mmCIF file of C-alpha atoms in Angstrom:
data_model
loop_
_atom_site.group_PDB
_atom_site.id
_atom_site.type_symbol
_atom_site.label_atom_id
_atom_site.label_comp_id
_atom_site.label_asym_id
_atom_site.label_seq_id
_atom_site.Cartn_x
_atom_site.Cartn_y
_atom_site.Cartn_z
ATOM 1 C CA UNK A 149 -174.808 11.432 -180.176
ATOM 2 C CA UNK A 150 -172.608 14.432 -180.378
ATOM 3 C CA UNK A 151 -171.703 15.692 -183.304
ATOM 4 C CA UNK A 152 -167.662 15.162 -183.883
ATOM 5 C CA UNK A 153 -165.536 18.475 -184.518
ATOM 6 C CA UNK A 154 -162.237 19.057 -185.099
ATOM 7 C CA UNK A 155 -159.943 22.712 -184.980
ATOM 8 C CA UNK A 156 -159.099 23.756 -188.361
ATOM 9 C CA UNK A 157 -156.013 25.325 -189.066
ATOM 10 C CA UNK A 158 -154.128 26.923 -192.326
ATOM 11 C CA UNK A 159 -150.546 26.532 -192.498
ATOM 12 C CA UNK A 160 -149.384 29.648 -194.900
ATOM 13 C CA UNK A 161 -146.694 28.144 -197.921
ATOM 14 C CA UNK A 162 -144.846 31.311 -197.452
ATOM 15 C CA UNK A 163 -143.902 34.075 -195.263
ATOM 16 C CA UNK A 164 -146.901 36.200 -196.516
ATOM 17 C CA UNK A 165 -150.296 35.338 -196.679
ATOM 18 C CA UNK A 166 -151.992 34.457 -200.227
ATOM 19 C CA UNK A 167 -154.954 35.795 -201.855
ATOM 20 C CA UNK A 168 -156.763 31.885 -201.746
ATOM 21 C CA UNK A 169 -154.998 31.934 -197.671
ATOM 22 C CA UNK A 170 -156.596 35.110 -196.618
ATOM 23 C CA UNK A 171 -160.422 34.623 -198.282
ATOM 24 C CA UNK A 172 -160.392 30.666 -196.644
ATOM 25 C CA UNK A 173 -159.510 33.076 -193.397
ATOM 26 C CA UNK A 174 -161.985 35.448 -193.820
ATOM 27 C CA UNK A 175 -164.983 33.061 -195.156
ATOM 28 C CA UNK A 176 -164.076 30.789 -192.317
ATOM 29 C CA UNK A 177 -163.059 33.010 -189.012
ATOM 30 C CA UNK A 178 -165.589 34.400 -187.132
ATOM 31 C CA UNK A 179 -163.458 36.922 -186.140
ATOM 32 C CA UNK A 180 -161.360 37.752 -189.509
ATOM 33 C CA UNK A 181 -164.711 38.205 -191.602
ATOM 34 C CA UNK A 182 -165.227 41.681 -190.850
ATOM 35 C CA UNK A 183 -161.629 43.261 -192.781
ATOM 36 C CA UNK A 184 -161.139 43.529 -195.954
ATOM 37 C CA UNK A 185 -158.378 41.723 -197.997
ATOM 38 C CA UNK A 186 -155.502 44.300 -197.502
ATOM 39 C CA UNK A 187 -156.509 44.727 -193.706
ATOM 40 C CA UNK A 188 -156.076 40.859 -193.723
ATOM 41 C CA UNK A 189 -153.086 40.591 -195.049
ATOM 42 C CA UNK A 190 -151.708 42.942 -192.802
ATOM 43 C CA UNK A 191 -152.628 41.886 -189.808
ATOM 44 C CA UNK A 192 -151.835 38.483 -190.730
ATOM 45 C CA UNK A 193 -148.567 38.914 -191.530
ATOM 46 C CA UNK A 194 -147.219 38.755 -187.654
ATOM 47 C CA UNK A 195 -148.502 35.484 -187.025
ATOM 48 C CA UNK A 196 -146.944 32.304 -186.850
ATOM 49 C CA UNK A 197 -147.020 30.210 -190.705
ATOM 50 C CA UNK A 198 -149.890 28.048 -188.708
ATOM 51 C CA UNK A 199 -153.486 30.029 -187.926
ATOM 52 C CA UNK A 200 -156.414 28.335 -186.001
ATOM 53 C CA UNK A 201 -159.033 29.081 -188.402
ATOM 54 C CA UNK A 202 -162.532 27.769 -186.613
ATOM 55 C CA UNK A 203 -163.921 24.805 -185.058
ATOM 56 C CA UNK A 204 -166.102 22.820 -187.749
ATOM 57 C CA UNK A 205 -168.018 19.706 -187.601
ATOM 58 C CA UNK A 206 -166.049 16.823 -189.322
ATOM 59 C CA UNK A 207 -167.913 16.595 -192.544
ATOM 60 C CA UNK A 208 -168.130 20.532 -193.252
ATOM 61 C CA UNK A 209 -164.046 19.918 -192.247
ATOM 62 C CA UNK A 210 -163.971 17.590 -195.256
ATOM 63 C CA UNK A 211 -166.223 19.659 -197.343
ATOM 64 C CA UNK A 212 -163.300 22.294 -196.714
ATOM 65 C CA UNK A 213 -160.262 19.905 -197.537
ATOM 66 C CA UNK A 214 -161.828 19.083 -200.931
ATOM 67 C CA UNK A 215 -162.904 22.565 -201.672
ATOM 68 C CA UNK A 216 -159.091 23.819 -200.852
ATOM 69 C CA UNK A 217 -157.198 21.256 -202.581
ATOM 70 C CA UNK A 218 -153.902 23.756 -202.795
ATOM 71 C CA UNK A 219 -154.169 24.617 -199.452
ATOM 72 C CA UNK A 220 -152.196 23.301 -196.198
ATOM 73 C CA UNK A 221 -155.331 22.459 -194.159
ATOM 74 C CA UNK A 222 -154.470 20.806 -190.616
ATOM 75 C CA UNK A 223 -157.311 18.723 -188.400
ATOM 76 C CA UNK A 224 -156.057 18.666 -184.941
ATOM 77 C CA UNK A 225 -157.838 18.390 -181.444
ATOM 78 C CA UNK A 226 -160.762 16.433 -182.329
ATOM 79 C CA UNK A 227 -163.693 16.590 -180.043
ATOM 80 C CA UNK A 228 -165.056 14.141 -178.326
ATOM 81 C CA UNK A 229 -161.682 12.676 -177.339
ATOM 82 C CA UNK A 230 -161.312 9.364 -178.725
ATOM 83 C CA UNK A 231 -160.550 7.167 -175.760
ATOM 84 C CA UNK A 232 -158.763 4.264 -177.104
ATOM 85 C CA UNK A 233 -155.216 4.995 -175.742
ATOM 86 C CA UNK A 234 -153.779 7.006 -173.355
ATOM 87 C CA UNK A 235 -150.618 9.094 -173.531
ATOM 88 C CA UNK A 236 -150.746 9.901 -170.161
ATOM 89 C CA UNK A 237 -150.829 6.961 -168.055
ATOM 90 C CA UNK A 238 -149.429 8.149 -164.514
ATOM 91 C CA UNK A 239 -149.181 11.427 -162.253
ATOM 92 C CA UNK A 240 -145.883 11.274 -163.046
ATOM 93 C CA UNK A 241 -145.618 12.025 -166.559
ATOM 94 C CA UNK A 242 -148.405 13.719 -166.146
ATOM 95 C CA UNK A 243 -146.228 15.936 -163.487
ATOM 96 C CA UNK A 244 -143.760 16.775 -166.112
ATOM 97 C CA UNK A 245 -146.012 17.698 -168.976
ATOM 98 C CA UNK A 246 -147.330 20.279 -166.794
ATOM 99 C CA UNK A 247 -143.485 21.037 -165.806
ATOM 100 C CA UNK A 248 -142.326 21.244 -169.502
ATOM 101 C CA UNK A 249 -145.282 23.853 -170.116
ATOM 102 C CA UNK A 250 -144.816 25.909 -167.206
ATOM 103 C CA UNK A 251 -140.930 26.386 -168.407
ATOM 104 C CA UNK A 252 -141.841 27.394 -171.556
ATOM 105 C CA UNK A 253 -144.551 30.140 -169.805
ATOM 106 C CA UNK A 254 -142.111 31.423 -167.267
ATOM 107 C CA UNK A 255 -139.434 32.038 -169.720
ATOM 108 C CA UNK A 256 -141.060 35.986 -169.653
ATOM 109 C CA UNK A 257 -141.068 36.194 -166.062
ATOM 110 C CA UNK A 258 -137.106 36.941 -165.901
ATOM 111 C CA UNK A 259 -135.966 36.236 -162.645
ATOM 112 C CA UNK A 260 -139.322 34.592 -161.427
ATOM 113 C CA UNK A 261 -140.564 31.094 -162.484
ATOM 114 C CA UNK A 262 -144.170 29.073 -162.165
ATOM 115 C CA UNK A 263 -144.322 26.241 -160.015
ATOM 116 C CA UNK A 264 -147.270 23.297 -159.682
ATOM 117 C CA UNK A 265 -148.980 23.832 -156.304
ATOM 118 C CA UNK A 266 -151.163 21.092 -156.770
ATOM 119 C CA UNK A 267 -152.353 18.429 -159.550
ATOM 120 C CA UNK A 268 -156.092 16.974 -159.436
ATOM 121 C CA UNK A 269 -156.641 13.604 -161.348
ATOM 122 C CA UNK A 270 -160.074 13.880 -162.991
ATOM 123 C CA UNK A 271 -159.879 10.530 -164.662
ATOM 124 C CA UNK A 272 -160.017 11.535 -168.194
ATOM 125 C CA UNK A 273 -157.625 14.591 -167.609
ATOM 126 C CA UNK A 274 -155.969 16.591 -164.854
ATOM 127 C CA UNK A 275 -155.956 19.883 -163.558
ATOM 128 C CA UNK A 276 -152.915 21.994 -162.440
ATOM 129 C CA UNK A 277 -153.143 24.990 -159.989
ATOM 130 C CA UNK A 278 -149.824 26.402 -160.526
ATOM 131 C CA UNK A 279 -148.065 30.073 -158.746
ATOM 132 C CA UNK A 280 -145.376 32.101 -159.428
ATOM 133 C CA UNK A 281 -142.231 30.976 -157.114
ATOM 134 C CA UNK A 282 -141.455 34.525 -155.876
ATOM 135 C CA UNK A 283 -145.447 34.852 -154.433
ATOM 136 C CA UNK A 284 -144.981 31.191 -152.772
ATOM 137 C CA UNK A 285 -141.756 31.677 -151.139
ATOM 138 C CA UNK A 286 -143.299 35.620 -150.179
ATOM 139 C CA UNK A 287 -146.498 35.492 -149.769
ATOM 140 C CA UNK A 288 -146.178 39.058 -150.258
ATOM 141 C CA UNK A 289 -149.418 40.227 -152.908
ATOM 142 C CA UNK A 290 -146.795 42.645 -154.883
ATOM 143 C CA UNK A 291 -145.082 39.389 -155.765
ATOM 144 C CA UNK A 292 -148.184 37.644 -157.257
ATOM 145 C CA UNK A 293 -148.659 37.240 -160.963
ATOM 146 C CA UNK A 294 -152.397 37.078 -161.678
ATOM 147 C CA UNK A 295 -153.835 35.777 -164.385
ATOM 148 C CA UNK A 296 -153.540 32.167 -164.693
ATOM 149 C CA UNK A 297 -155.532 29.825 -164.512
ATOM 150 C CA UNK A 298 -155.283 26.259 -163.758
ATOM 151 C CA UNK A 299 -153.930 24.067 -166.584
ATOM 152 C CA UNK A 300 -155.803 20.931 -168.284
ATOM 153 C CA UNK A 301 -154.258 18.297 -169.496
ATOM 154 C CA UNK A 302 -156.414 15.427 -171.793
ATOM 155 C CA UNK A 303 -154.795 11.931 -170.686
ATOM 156 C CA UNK A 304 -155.899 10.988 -174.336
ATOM 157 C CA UNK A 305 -154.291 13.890 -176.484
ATOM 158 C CA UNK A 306 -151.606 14.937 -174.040
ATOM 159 C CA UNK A 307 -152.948 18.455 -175.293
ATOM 160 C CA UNK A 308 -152.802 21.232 -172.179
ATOM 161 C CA UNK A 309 -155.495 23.705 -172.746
ATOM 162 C CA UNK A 310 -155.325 27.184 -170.153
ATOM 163 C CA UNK A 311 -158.358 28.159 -168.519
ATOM 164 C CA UNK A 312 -159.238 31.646 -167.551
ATOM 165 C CA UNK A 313 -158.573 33.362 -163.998
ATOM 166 C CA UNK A 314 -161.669 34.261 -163.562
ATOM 167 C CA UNK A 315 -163.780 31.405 -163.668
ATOM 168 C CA UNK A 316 -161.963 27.847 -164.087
ATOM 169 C CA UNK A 317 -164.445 26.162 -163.101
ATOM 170 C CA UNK A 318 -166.832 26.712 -165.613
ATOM 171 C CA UNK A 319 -163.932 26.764 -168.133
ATOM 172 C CA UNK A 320 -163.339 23.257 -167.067
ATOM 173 C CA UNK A 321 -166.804 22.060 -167.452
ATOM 174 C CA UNK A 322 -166.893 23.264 -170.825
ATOM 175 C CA UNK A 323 -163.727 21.486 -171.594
ATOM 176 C CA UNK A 324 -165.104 18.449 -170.286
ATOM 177 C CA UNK A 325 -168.330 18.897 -172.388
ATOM 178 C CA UNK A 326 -166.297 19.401 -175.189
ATOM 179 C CA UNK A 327 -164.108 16.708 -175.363
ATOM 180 C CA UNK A 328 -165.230 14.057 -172.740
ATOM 181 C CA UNK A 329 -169.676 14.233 -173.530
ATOM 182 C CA UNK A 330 -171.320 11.616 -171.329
#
């Protein structure tokens, strides 16, 4: 069976990062490891008072709770999906989750907006192709925003996750390994 993971976040308790907040970051993030403590807390200090740390398997994720007692450790998106209720039970709702997220996106794009071309139903999630509205009505290339690819949405979570432009469709099958193992 596959082994059941979980994303690991760290909420910071203020508007700077703490000594304990930035060495759980940097013995825990792949990616943070390499800077040093004052690098650390400078760069962290942009970011939003939530950080995705790492993925971990779910007893190293406990391992970490105990271990970090006074921190504000989060377990969110666990993998595989647990399939005993859906929250999204028809293409409609399904249709505006996808809407809801694509306002929020094209709140950048100033006078343009994205808009679902087309919504695939792959039983455990869907999959929407979306375009910018000034490249549909067009079809002019100068009006197309590239760079997006299609949306997932898990019918389970009612998480969306964004795929890459460049190759979706491997992006998708390594969503659906992730979270939906056979």
């Amino acid at each position: 069976m596959k082994q059941i993971t979980f994303n690991v976040y760290l909420q910071f308790k203020e508007e700077f990062a703490t000594y304990k907040e930035i060495q759980f970051i940097k013995e825990n993030n792949d990616y943070f490891h390499q800077f040093n403590a004052d690098q650390l807390k400078s760069i962290l200090y942009p970011y939003k008072p939530v950080i995705l740390v790492n993925r971990f398997e779910e007893d190293k994720c406990r391992k970490l709770i105990q271990n970090n007692s006074q921190l504000i450790i989060i377990l969110d998106d666990r993998s595989p999906t647990l399939k005993n209720n859906r929250v999204i039970t028809d293409d409609l709702i399904a249709k505006d989750t996808f809407n809801n997220y694509l306002i929020e996106m094209s709140k950048s794009l100033n006078d343009d907006f994205y808009t679902i071309v087309q919504i695939n139903d792959m039983n455990n999630f869907c999959i929407c192709y979306f375009r910018n509205n000034k490249y549909l009505i067009s079809s002019d290339d100068s009006d197309q925003i590239f760079g997006n690819g299609p949306l997932i949405l898990n019918k389970y979570s009612g998480k969306i996750y964004k795929t890459g432009s460049a190759n979706p469709e491997k992006d998708i099958k390594e969503f659906e390994k992730l979270y939906f193992p056979h």
